[in-house]
C-alpha positions as MATLAB code, in Angstrom:
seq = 'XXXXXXXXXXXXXXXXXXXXXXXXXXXXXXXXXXXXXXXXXXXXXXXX';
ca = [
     -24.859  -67.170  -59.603;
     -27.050  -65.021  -57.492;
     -25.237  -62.941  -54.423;
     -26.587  -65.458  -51.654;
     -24.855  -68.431  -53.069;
     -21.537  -66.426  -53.343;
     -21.718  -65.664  -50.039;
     -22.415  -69.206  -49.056;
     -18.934  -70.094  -50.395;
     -16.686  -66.972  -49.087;
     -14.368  -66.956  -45.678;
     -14.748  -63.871  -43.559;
     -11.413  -63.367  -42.311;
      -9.665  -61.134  -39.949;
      -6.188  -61.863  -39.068;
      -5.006  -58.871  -38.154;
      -2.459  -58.914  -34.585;
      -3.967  -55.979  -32.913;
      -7.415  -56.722  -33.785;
      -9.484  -56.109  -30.626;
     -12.635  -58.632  -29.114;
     -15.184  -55.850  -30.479;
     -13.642  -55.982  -34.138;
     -13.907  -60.062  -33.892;
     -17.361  -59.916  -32.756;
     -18.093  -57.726  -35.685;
     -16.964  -59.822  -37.766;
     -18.663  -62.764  -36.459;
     -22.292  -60.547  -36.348;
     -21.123  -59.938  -40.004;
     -20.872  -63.388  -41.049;
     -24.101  -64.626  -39.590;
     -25.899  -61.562  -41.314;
     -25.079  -62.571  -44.343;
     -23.987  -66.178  -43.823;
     -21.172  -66.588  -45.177;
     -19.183  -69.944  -44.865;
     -16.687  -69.207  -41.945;
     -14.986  -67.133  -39.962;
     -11.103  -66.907  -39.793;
      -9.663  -65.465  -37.187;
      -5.955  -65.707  -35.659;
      -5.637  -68.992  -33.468;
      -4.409  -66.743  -30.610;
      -7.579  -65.395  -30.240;
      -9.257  -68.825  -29.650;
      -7.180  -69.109  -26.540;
      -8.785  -67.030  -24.446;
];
C-alpha cells in the first residue's frame, strides 16, 4: 500500500482542551495537504 492511500484512510485529530484556533487551522491546512480522510476536533470548538 503506497503512502497516499494510507493517508486516504487516517483521521487527523486534535482533541486537546486548550488547543487554540491557530493550532485547529493547522491542523485543518495539514489535512488538506496531504488529504487525509477527516479532521477531528473537540465539538466545543464547532460552536463558535
Amino acid at each position: 500500500m503506497e503512502l497516499k492511500e494510507i493517508l486516504h484512510r487516517v483521521d487527523h485529530t486534535l482533541l486537546a482542551q486548550t488547543a487554540s484556533w491557530e493550532e485547529v487551522k493547522a491542523l485543518c491546512e495539514d489535512a488538506l495537504k496531504y488529504e487525509t480522510a477527516s479532521v477531528c476536533i473537540r465539538g466545543k470548538r464547532c460552536s463558535g
